Amino acid sequence: MCNTKLAIIIPCFNEAEMLPTSLEKLWKIFNKMITNNEISPESFVFLVDDGSTDNTWGIIKKAYKESEFKVKGIRFSRNFGNQSAIIAGLEHAYNLGVDAAITIDADLQQDENKISEFVEAYKQGYDIVCGIRRNRTDGFFKKFCANSFYKVINFLGVNIKPNHSEFRLVSRRTLEILSNYKETNLFIRGLFYDLGLKTKDIYFDVKERKFGESKFSFLSLLALAARGIVSFSVRPLRIVFFLGFSISFISILLAIACIVRLILHLNYLPGLELFETWETFATGMEILCIGIIGEYIGQILTEVKARPRYITDEELT
């Protein structure tokens, strides 16, 4: 494994400000690792333009021409999302014959200096090396939502290490296994922990973003969480079942209380006000349960359609 052919995959969406700086940092790391015989000179950076509306693709084409083919890339016809961009990069890396591939964000808030440690762990026999954040630079609300996400998703049966990110290395064996997963809505953050392959966690400190801002909004993170839960767990459906049973049972008690009041001609029955307020709560819970079931049905509909995860507009390989 001394001449590991490595691909570094970077999903990009409107990263024209940040990308030149990130590529410059990666060149230095690449040259150092090639000089130290850690990776093969055939290693490359693979950039996936996820339908950017700025000059991201222009920067990728310029890097491709000036880097002596150490930069490769594709451009989506529109924005298909971060997960699709990562999958596209991994699929192309596998087809290009790499021994291992590393995914990292375009802003390099994840510590690119850990790449050498990732490769060393791969050479020690690990098929998957996961980057785990030691800290977060987000605001309070986003931190709270992120921490809640990991607690909820693990409670619902999805095995993900808290503060896991899309900064990871996967071996060619892992890429081959990944090629067998054909779901349209593939939640890769949960998938890699679910494979049962030899995995190592490496912790890193998150850096401040120098240019631009994160493209992950609260709604996009919420959608990602919903995808992960629906893809890997049916526990929400079981919760819906028990909620339905509980609501039905309490509703029966309410009905009995009303009948007793009518029979006994009571104007007041202790605790009945509490039962009356239950009706509003029960209605809200019913709507929530319908929404959960609807999310599963929506995912089934998407999978049945079997539409492509992404459409490539241009390719530089």
mmCIF file of C-alpha atoms in Angstrom:
data_model
loop_
_atom_site.group_PDB
_atom_site.id
_atom_site.type_symbol
_atom_site.label_atom_id
_atom_site.label_comp_id
_atom_site.label_asym_id
_atom_site.label_seq_id
_atom_site.Cartn_x
_atom_site.Cartn_y
_atom_site.Cartn_z
ATOM 1 C CA MET A 1 0.000 0.000 0.000
ATOM 2 C CA CYS A 2 2.977 2.348 -0.202
ATOM 3 C CA ASN A 3 1.750 3.792 -3.512
ATOM 4 C CA THR A 4 -1.872 4.343 -2.610
ATOM 5 C CA LYS A 5 -3.809 5.964 -5.407
ATOM 6 C CA LEU A 6 -5.945 8.473 -3.543
ATOM 7 C CA ALA A 7 -8.867 10.626 -4.635
ATOM 8 C CA ILE A 8 -9.987 13.614 -2.588
ATOM 9 C CA ILE A 9 -13.622 14.318 -3.376
ATOM 10 C CA ILE A 10 -15.015 17.796 -2.810
ATOM 11 C CA PRO A 11 -18.701 18.622 -3.348
ATOM 12 C CA CYS A 12 -19.060 22.265 -4.360
ATOM 13 C CA PHE A 13 -22.076 24.549 -4.434
ATOM 14 C CA ASN A 14 -21.402 28.249 -5.027
ATOM 15 C CA GLU A 15 -17.852 28.011 -3.635
ATOM 16 C CA ALA A 16 -16.130 30.406 -6.057
ATOM 17 C CA GLU A 17 -14.801 32.514 -3.163
ATOM 18 C CA MET A 18 -13.391 29.652 -1.125
ATOM 19 C CA LEU A 19 -12.302 27.102 -3.734
ATOM 20 C CA PRO A 20 -8.982 28.675 -4.922
ATOM 21 C CA THR A 21 -7.719 28.900 -1.339
ATOM 22 C CA SER A 22 -8.821 25.338 -0.570
ATOM 23 C CA LEU A 23 -7.136 23.932 -3.679
ATOM 24 C CA GLU A 24 -3.897 25.724 -2.869
ATOM 25 C CA LYS A 25 -3.853 24.109 0.572
ATOM 26 C CA LEU A 26 -4.567 20.681 -0.886
ATOM 27 C CA TRP A 27 -1.716 21.026 -3.444
ATOM 28 C CA LYS A 28 0.754 21.492 -0.610
ATOM 29 C CA ILE A 29 -0.553 18.418 1.201
ATOM 30 C CA PHE A 30 -0.560 16.372 -2.013
ATOM 31 C CA ASN A 31 3.008 17.312 -2.919
ATOM 32 C CA LYS A 32 4.245 16.527 0.586
ATOM 33 C CA MET A 33 2.519 13.130 0.671
ATOM 34 C CA ILE A 34 3.765 12.217 -2.822
ATOM 35 C CA THR A 35 7.309 13.232 -1.861
ATOM 36 C CA ASN A 36 7.083 11.078 1.281
ATOM 37 C CA ASN A 37 5.778 8.162 -0.808
ATOM 38 C CA GLU A 38 2.520 8.110 1.183
ATOM 39 C CA ILE A 39 0.365 8.267 -1.940
ATOM 40 C CA SER A 40 0.829 7.624 -5.640
ATOM 41 C CA PRO A 41 1.629 10.485 -8.060
ATOM 42 C CA GLU A 42 -1.520 9.368 -9.882
ATOM 43 C CA SER A 43 -3.634 10.626 -6.980
ATOM 44 C CA PHE A 44 -6.045 13.441 -7.755
ATOM 45 C CA VAL A 45 -8.697 15.843 -6.506
ATOM 46 C CA PHE A 46 -12.204 15.242 -7.804
ATOM 47 C CA LEU A 47 -14.514 18.268 -7.694
ATOM 48 C CA VAL A 48 -18.285 17.928 -8.052
ATOM 49 C CA ASP A 49 -20.088 21.138 -9.008
ATOM 50 C CA ASP A 50 -23.575 20.644 -7.609
ATOM 51 C CA GLY A 51 -25.316 23.047 -9.987
ATOM 52 C CA SER A 52 -23.551 26.214 -8.802
ATOM 53 C CA THR A 53 -24.812 29.571 -10.060
ATOM 54 C CA ASP A 54 -21.525 31.432 -9.519
ATOM 55 C CA ASN A 55 -18.106 30.863 -11.148
ATOM 56 C CA THR A 56 -17.366 27.606 -9.336
ATOM 57 C CA TRP A 57 -17.262 25.574 -12.547
ATOM 58 C CA GLY A 58 -14.971 28.130 -14.196
ATOM 59 C CA ILE A 59 -12.499 27.750 -11.334
ATOM 60 C CA ILE A 60 -12.685 23.947 -11.615
ATOM 61 C CA LYS A 61 -11.969 24.084 -15.367
ATOM 62 C CA LYS A 62 -9.037 26.424 -14.790
ATOM 63 C CA ALA A 63 -7.589 24.118 -12.122
ATOM 64 C CA TYR A 64 -8.076 21.147 -14.451
ATOM 65 C CA LYS A 65 -6.059 22.831 -17.220
ATOM 66 C CA GLU A 66 -3.280 24.083 -14.961
ATOM 67 C CA SER A 67 -2.813 21.085 -12.659
ATOM 68 C CA GLU A 68 -1.423 18.540 -15.134
ATOM 69 C CA PHE A 69 -4.541 16.350 -14.745
ATOM 70 C CA LYS A 70 -4.352 16.169 -10.951
ATOM 71 C CA VAL A 71 -7.775 17.819 -10.877
ATOM 72 C CA LYS A 72 -10.824 16.098 -12.290
ATOM 73 C CA GLY A 73 -14.455 17.026 -11.997
ATOM 74 C CA ILE A 74 -18.041 16.923 -13.118
ATOM 75 C CA ARG A 75 -20.827 19.452 -13.222
ATOM 76 C CA PHE A 76 -24.461 18.626 -12.443
ATOM 77 C CA SER A 77 -27.216 19.966 -14.683
ATOM 78 C CA ARG A 78 -28.830 21.438 -11.541
ATOM 79 C CA ASN A 79 -28.534 21.300 -7.777
ATOM 80 C CA PHE A 80 -29.127 17.696 -6.654
ATOM 81 C CA GLY A 81 -27.885 18.097 -3.075
ATOM 82 C CA ASN A 82 -24.769 17.375 -1.061
ATOM 83 C CA GLN A 83 -25.421 13.647 -0.662
ATOM 84 C CA SER A 84 -25.809 13.150 -4.409
ATOM 85 C CA ALA A 85 -22.607 15.117 -5.033
ATOM 86 C CA ILE A 86 -20.656 12.924 -2.613
ATOM 87 C CA ILE A 87 -22.071 9.734 -4.135
ATOM 88 C CA ALA A 88 -21.189 10.950 -7.636
ATOM 89 C CA GLY A 89 -17.621 11.641 -6.559
ATOM 90 C CA LEU A 90 -17.268 8.232 -4.929
ATOM 91 C CA GLU A 91 -18.706 6.452 -7.969
ATOM 92 C CA HIS A 92 -16.360 8.234 -10.364
ATOM 93 C CA ALA A 93 -13.370 7.642 -8.084
ATOM 94 C CA TYR A 94 -14.156 3.920 -8.056
ATOM 95 C CA ASN A 95 -14.424 3.862 -11.862
ATOM 96 C CA LEU A 96 -11.082 5.679 -12.105
ATOM 97 C CA GLY A 97 -9.387 2.883 -10.169
ATOM 98 C CA VAL A 98 -8.471 4.528 -6.867
ATOM 99 C CA ASP A 99 -7.341 2.530 -3.853
ATOM 100 C CA ALA A 100 -9.040 4.912 -1.425
ATOM 101 C CA ALA A 101 -11.136 8.069 -1.511
ATOM 102 C CA ILE A 102 -11.520 10.898 0.988
ATOM 103 C CA THR A 103 -14.511 13.241 1.066
ATOM 104 C CA ILE A 104 -14.129 16.720 2.539
ATOM 105 C CA ASP A 105 -16.069 19.989 2.385
ATOM 106 C CA ALA A 106 -14.977 22.717 -0.009
ATOM 107 C CA ASP A 107 -14.483 25.252 2.800
ATOM 108 C CA LEU A 108 -11.914 22.971 4.520
ATOM 109 C CA GLN A 109 -13.384 23.721 7.923
ATOM 110 C CA GLN A 110 -12.551 20.086 8.523
ATOM 111 C CA ASP A 111 -8.826 19.738 9.175
ATOM 112 C CA GLU A 112 -7.156 18.853 5.870
ATOM 113 C CA ASN A 113 -3.941 18.126 7.771
ATOM 114 C CA LYS A 114 -5.601 14.950 9.055
ATOM 115 C CA ILE A 115 -5.578 13.486 5.526
ATOM 116 C CA SER A 116 -2.166 11.931 6.149
ATOM 117 C CA GLU A 117 -3.505 10.241 9.314
ATOM 118 C CA PHE A 118 -6.486 8.933 7.348
ATOM 119 C CA VAL A 119 -4.180 7.351 4.766
ATOM 120 C CA GLU A 120 -1.989 5.857 7.497
ATOM 121 C CA ALA A 121 -5.068 4.271 9.105
ATOM 122 C CA TYR A 122 -6.056 2.865 5.703
ATOM 123 C CA LYS A 123 -2.619 1.294 5.344
ATOM 124 C CA GLN A 124 -3.113 -0.286 8.768
ATOM 125 C CA GLY A 125 -6.105 -2.158 7.371
ATOM 126 C CA TYR A 126 -9.087 0.076 8.099
ATOM 127 C CA ASP A 127 -11.707 0.190 5.353
ATOM 128 C CA ILE A 128 -13.437 3.284 6.720
ATOM 129 C CA VAL A 129 -11.860 6.192 8.585
ATOM 130 C CA CYS A 130 -14.360 8.692 9.971
ATOM 131 C CA GLY A 131 -13.647 12.277 10.934
ATOM 132 C CA ILE A 132 -15.314 13.250 14.217
ATOM 133 C CA ARG A 133 -15.598 16.901 15.277
ATOM 134 C CA ARG A 134 -14.179 17.861 18.643
ATOM 135 C CA ASN A 135 -15.949 21.218 18.498
ATOM 136 C CA ARG A 136 -18.466 23.210 16.433
ATOM 137 C CA THR A 137 -18.256 26.788 15.179
ATOM 138 C CA ASP A 138 -22.013 27.112 14.604
ATOM 139 C CA GLY A 139 -24.316 29.372 16.571
ATOM 140 C CA PHE A 140 -26.231 28.167 19.627
ATOM 141 C CA PHE A 141 -29.392 27.235 17.715
ATOM 142 C CA LYS A 142 -27.538 25.185 15.096
ATOM 143 C CA LYS A 143 -25.456 23.439 17.769
ATOM 144 C CA PHE A 144 -28.608 22.586 19.702
ATOM 145 C CA CYS A 145 -30.281 21.208 16.569
ATOM 146 C CA ALA A 146 -27.181 19.169 15.643
ATOM 147 C CA ASN A 147 -26.865 17.645 19.116
ATOM 148 C CA SER A 148 -30.589 16.899 19.160
ATOM 149 C CA PHE A 149 -30.316 15.271 15.734
ATOM 150 C CA TYR A 150 -27.676 12.765 16.894
ATOM 151 C CA LYS A 151 -29.620 11.927 20.056
ATOM 152 C CA VAL A 152 -32.905 11.455 18.196
ATOM 153 C CA ILE A 153 -31.462 9.500 15.281
ATOM 154 C CA ASN A 154 -29.601 7.095 17.601
ATOM 155 C CA PHE A 155 -32.720 6.651 19.730
ATOM 156 C CA LEU A 156 -34.618 5.756 16.565
ATOM 157 C CA GLY A 157 -32.139 3.010 15.719
ATOM 158 C CA VAL A 158 -29.669 4.674 13.334
ATOM 159 C CA ASN A 159 -26.103 4.007 14.454
ATOM 160 C CA ILE A 160 -24.157 7.248 13.953
ATOM 161 C CA LYS A 161 -21.351 8.560 16.135
ATOM 162 C CA PRO A 162 -22.179 12.054 17.512
ATOM 163 C CA ASN A 163 -20.498 14.913 15.608
ATOM 164 C CA HIS A 164 -19.687 12.638 12.691
ATOM 165 C CA SER A 165 -19.148 14.616 9.481
ATOM 166 C CA GLU A 166 -18.752 13.941 5.767
ATOM 167 C CA PHE A 167 -14.978 14.000 6.294
ATOM 168 C CA ARG A 168 -13.974 10.355 5.860
ATOM 169 C CA LEU A 169 -11.818 7.898 3.975
ATOM 170 C CA VAL A 170 -13.234 4.777 2.349
ATOM 171 C CA SER A 171 -11.269 1.938 0.782
ATOM 172 C CA ARG A 172 -11.812 0.474 -2.668
ATOM 173 C CA ARG A 173 -13.531 -2.491 -1.025
ATOM 174 C CA THR A 174 -16.005 -0.067 0.557
ATOM 175 C CA LEU A 175 -16.561 1.681 -2.775
ATOM 176 C CA GLU A 176 -17.292 -1.665 -4.397
ATOM 177 C CA ILE A 177 -19.891 -2.446 -1.725
ATOM 178 C CA LEU A 178 -21.375 1.049 -2.124
ATOM 179 C CA SER A 179 -21.928 0.390 -5.838
ATOM 180 C CA ASN A 180 -24.495 -2.276 -4.873
ATOM 181 C CA TYR A 181 -26.713 0.258 -3.101
ATOM 182 C CA LYS A 182 -29.124 1.650 -5.678
ATOM 183 C CA GLU A 183 -31.478 3.723 -3.507
ATOM 184 C CA THR A 184 -32.282 7.174 -4.811
ATOM 185 C CA ASN A 185 -32.243 8.664 -1.310
ATOM 186 C CA LEU A 186 -29.119 7.020 0.043
ATOM 187 C CA PHE A 187 -28.056 8.362 3.454
ATOM 188 C CA ILE A 188 -24.349 7.638 3.287
ATOM 189 C CA ARG A 189 -23.521 9.037 6.709
ATOM 190 C CA GLY A 190 -25.507 6.200 8.253
ATOM 191 C CA LEU A 191 -24.625 3.621 5.608
ATOM 192 C CA PHE A 192 -20.894 3.465 6.297
ATOM 193 C CA TYR A 193 -21.448 2.732 10.001
ATOM 194 C CA ASP A 194 -23.985 0.072 9.022
ATOM 195 C CA LEU A 195 -21.674 -1.962 6.767
ATOM 196 C CA GLY A 196 -19.785 -3.656 9.594
ATOM 197 C CA LEU A 197 -16.378 -3.017 8.017
ATOM 198 C CA LYS A 198 -13.268 -2.244 10.028
ATOM 199 C CA THR A 199 -13.683 1.396 11.041
ATOM 200 C CA LYS A 200 -11.543 3.940 12.853
ATOM 201 C CA ASP A 201 -12.539 7.352 14.213
ATOM 202 C CA ILE A 202 -10.129 10.270 14.027
ATOM 203 C CA TYR A 203 -10.975 13.471 15.890
ATOM 204 C CA PHE A 204 -10.307 16.934 14.490
ATOM 205 C CA ASP A 205 -10.877 20.576 15.418
ATOM 206 C CA VAL A 206 -13.289 22.545 13.233
ATOM 207 C CA LYS A 207 -11.856 25.750 11.789
ATOM 208 C CA GLU A 208 -13.635 29.019 11.096
ATOM 209 C CA ARG A 209 -14.775 29.518 7.519
ATOM 210 C CA LYS A 210 -12.699 32.252 5.828
ATOM 211 C CA PHE A 211 -14.934 33.143 2.873
ATOM 212 C CA GLY A 212 -18.649 32.939 2.167
ATOM 213 C CA GLU A 213 -21.067 31.058 4.377
ATOM 214 C CA SER A 214 -22.275 27.528 4.877
ATOM 215 C CA LYS A 215 -24.762 26.319 2.266
ATOM 216 C CA PHE A 216 -26.549 24.097 4.781
ATOM 217 C CA SER A 217 -29.720 25.815 5.992
ATOM 218 C CA PHE A 218 -31.859 24.609 8.872
ATOM 219 C CA LEU A 219 -34.419 23.198 6.434
ATOM 220 C CA SER A 220 -31.784 21.300 4.433
ATOM 221 C CA LEU A 221 -30.387 19.780 7.629
ATOM 222 C CA LEU A 222 -33.914 18.857 8.702
ATOM 223 C CA ALA A 223 -34.502 17.165 5.344
ATOM 224 C CA LEU A 224 -31.205 15.273 5.722
ATOM 225 C CA ALA A 225 -32.254 14.099 9.186
ATOM 226 C CA ALA A 226 -35.612 12.900 7.879
ATOM 227 C CA ARG A 227 -33.884 11.019 5.051
ATOM 228 C CA GLY A 228 -31.536 9.317 7.491
ATOM 229 C CA ILE A 229 -34.286 8.227 9.852
ATOM 230 C CA VAL A 230 -36.584 6.931 7.119
ATOM 231 C CA SER A 231 -33.727 5.166 5.311
ATOM 232 C CA PHE A 232 -32.472 3.194 8.308
ATOM 233 C CA SER A 233 -35.248 2.825 10.855
ATOM 234 C CA VAL A 234 -38.884 1.764 11.084
ATOM 235 C CA ARG A 235 -39.030 2.666 14.771
ATOM 236 C CA PRO A 236 -41.026 5.884 14.066
ATOM 237 C CA LEU A 237 -43.776 3.696 12.592
ATOM 238 C CA ARG A 238 -43.820 1.597 15.754
ATOM 239 C CA ILE A 239 -44.030 4.784 17.815
ATOM 240 C CA VAL A 240 -46.986 5.849 15.664
ATOM 241 C CA PHE A 241 -48.668 2.523 16.444
ATOM 242 C CA PHE A 242 -48.265 2.901 20.212
ATOM 243 C CA LEU A 243 -49.330 6.545 20.085
ATOM 244 C CA GLY A 244 -52.451 5.524 18.213
ATOM 245 C CA PHE A 245 -53.180 2.837 20.755
ATOM 246 C CA SER A 246 -52.678 5.260 23.664
ATOM 247 C CA ILE A 247 -54.837 7.964 22.109
ATOM 248 C CA SER A 248 -57.590 5.438 21.438
ATOM 249 C CA PHE A 249 -57.459 4.147 25.021
ATOM 250 C CA ILE A 250 -57.676 7.628 26.556
ATOM 251 C CA SER A 251 -60.452 8.565 24.129
ATOM 252 C CA ILE A 252 -62.443 5.561 25.385
ATOM 253 C CA LEU A 253 -61.986 6.810 28.950
ATOM 254 C CA LEU A 254 -63.241 10.211 27.846
ATOM 255 C CA ALA A 255 -66.292 8.639 26.249
ATOM 256 C CA ILE A 256 -67.059 6.650 29.430
ATOM 257 C CA ALA A 257 -66.742 9.817 31.514
ATOM 258 C CA CYS A 258 -69.191 11.646 29.251
ATOM 259 C CA ILE A 259 -71.683 8.747 29.426
ATOM 260 C CA VAL A 260 -71.425 8.688 33.232
ATOM 261 C CA ARG A 261 -72.114 12.409 33.387
ATOM 262 C CA LEU A 262 -75.192 12.041 31.178
ATOM 263 C CA ILE A 263 -76.578 9.072 33.126
ATOM 264 C CA LEU A 264 -76.064 10.698 36.508
ATOM 265 C CA HIS A 265 -77.096 14.167 35.253
ATOM 266 C CA LEU A 266 -73.881 15.645 36.589
ATOM 267 C CA ASN A 267 -72.950 19.200 35.715
ATOM 268 C CA TYR A 268 -69.427 18.605 36.987
ATOM 269 C CA LEU A 269 -67.211 15.541 37.051
ATOM 270 C CA PRO A 270 -63.741 15.832 38.665
ATOM 271 C CA GLY A 271 -60.970 15.710 36.057
ATOM 272 C CA LEU A 272 -63.306 15.962 33.072
ATOM 273 C CA GLU A 273 -61.811 19.304 32.005
ATOM 274 C CA LEU A 274 -58.478 17.528 31.604
ATOM 275 C CA PHE A 275 -60.083 14.964 29.326
ATOM 276 C CA GLU A 276 -61.731 17.697 27.268
ATOM 277 C CA THR A 277 -58.401 19.393 26.601
ATOM 278 C CA TRP A 278 -57.071 15.996 25.511
ATOM 279 C CA GLU A 279 -59.116 16.243 22.297
ATOM 280 C CA THR A 280 -56.996 19.102 20.958
ATOM 281 C CA PHE A 281 -53.757 17.328 21.874
ATOM 282 C CA ALA A 282 -54.942 14.073 20.313
ATOM 283 C CA THR A 283 -55.824 15.848 17.066
ATOM 284 C CA GLY A 284 -52.340 17.329 16.879
ATOM 285 C CA MET A 285 -50.741 13.955 17.507
ATOM 286 C CA GLU A 286 -52.870 12.362 14.812
ATOM 287 C CA ILE A 287 -51.701 14.952 12.282
ATOM 288 C CA LEU A 288 -48.090 14.343 13.356
ATOM 289 C CA CYS A 289 -48.503 10.589 12.899
ATOM 290 C CA ILE A 290 -50.021 11.089 9.458
ATOM 291 C CA GLY A 291 -46.989 13.233 8.597
ATOM 292 C CA ILE A 292 -44.577 10.502 9.710
ATOM 293 C CA ILE A 293 -46.398 7.882 7.669
ATOM 294 C CA GLY A 294 -46.514 10.302 4.741
ATOM 295 C CA GLU A 295 -42.714 10.708 4.895
ATOM 296 C CA TYR A 296 -42.272 6.946 4.522
ATOM 297 C CA ILE A 297 -44.783 6.822 1.668
ATOM 298 C CA GLY A 298 -42.997 9.705 -0.044
ATOM 299 C CA GLN A 299 -39.668 7.880 0.204
ATOM 300 C CA ILE A 300 -41.263 4.728 -1.213
ATOM 301 C CA LEU A 301 -42.673 6.741 -4.115
ATOM 302 C CA THR A 302 -39.249 8.227 -4.844
ATOM 303 C CA GLU A 303 -37.594 4.814 -4.808
ATOM 304 C CA VAL A 304 -40.260 3.244 -7.012
ATOM 305 C CA LYS A 305 -39.753 5.957 -9.630
ATOM 306 C CA ALA A 306 -36.043 5.037 -9.635
ATOM 307 C CA ARG A 307 -34.991 8.364 -11.121
ATOM 308 C CA PRO A 308 -31.231 9.055 -11.353
ATOM 309 C CA ARG A 309 -29.534 10.527 -8.300
ATOM 310 C CA TYR A 310 -27.925 13.172 -10.487
ATOM 311 C CA ILE A 311 -27.498 14.229 -14.123
ATOM 312 C CA THR A 312 -24.033 15.156 -15.368
ATOM 313 C CA ASP A 313 -23.843 18.227 -17.616
ATOM 314 C CA GLU A 314 -20.050 18.365 -18.153
ATOM 315 C CA GLU A 315 -17.165 16.116 -17.218
ATOM 316 C CA LEU A 316 -13.420 16.708 -16.851
ATOM 317 C CA THR A 317 -11.637 13.387 -16.447
#
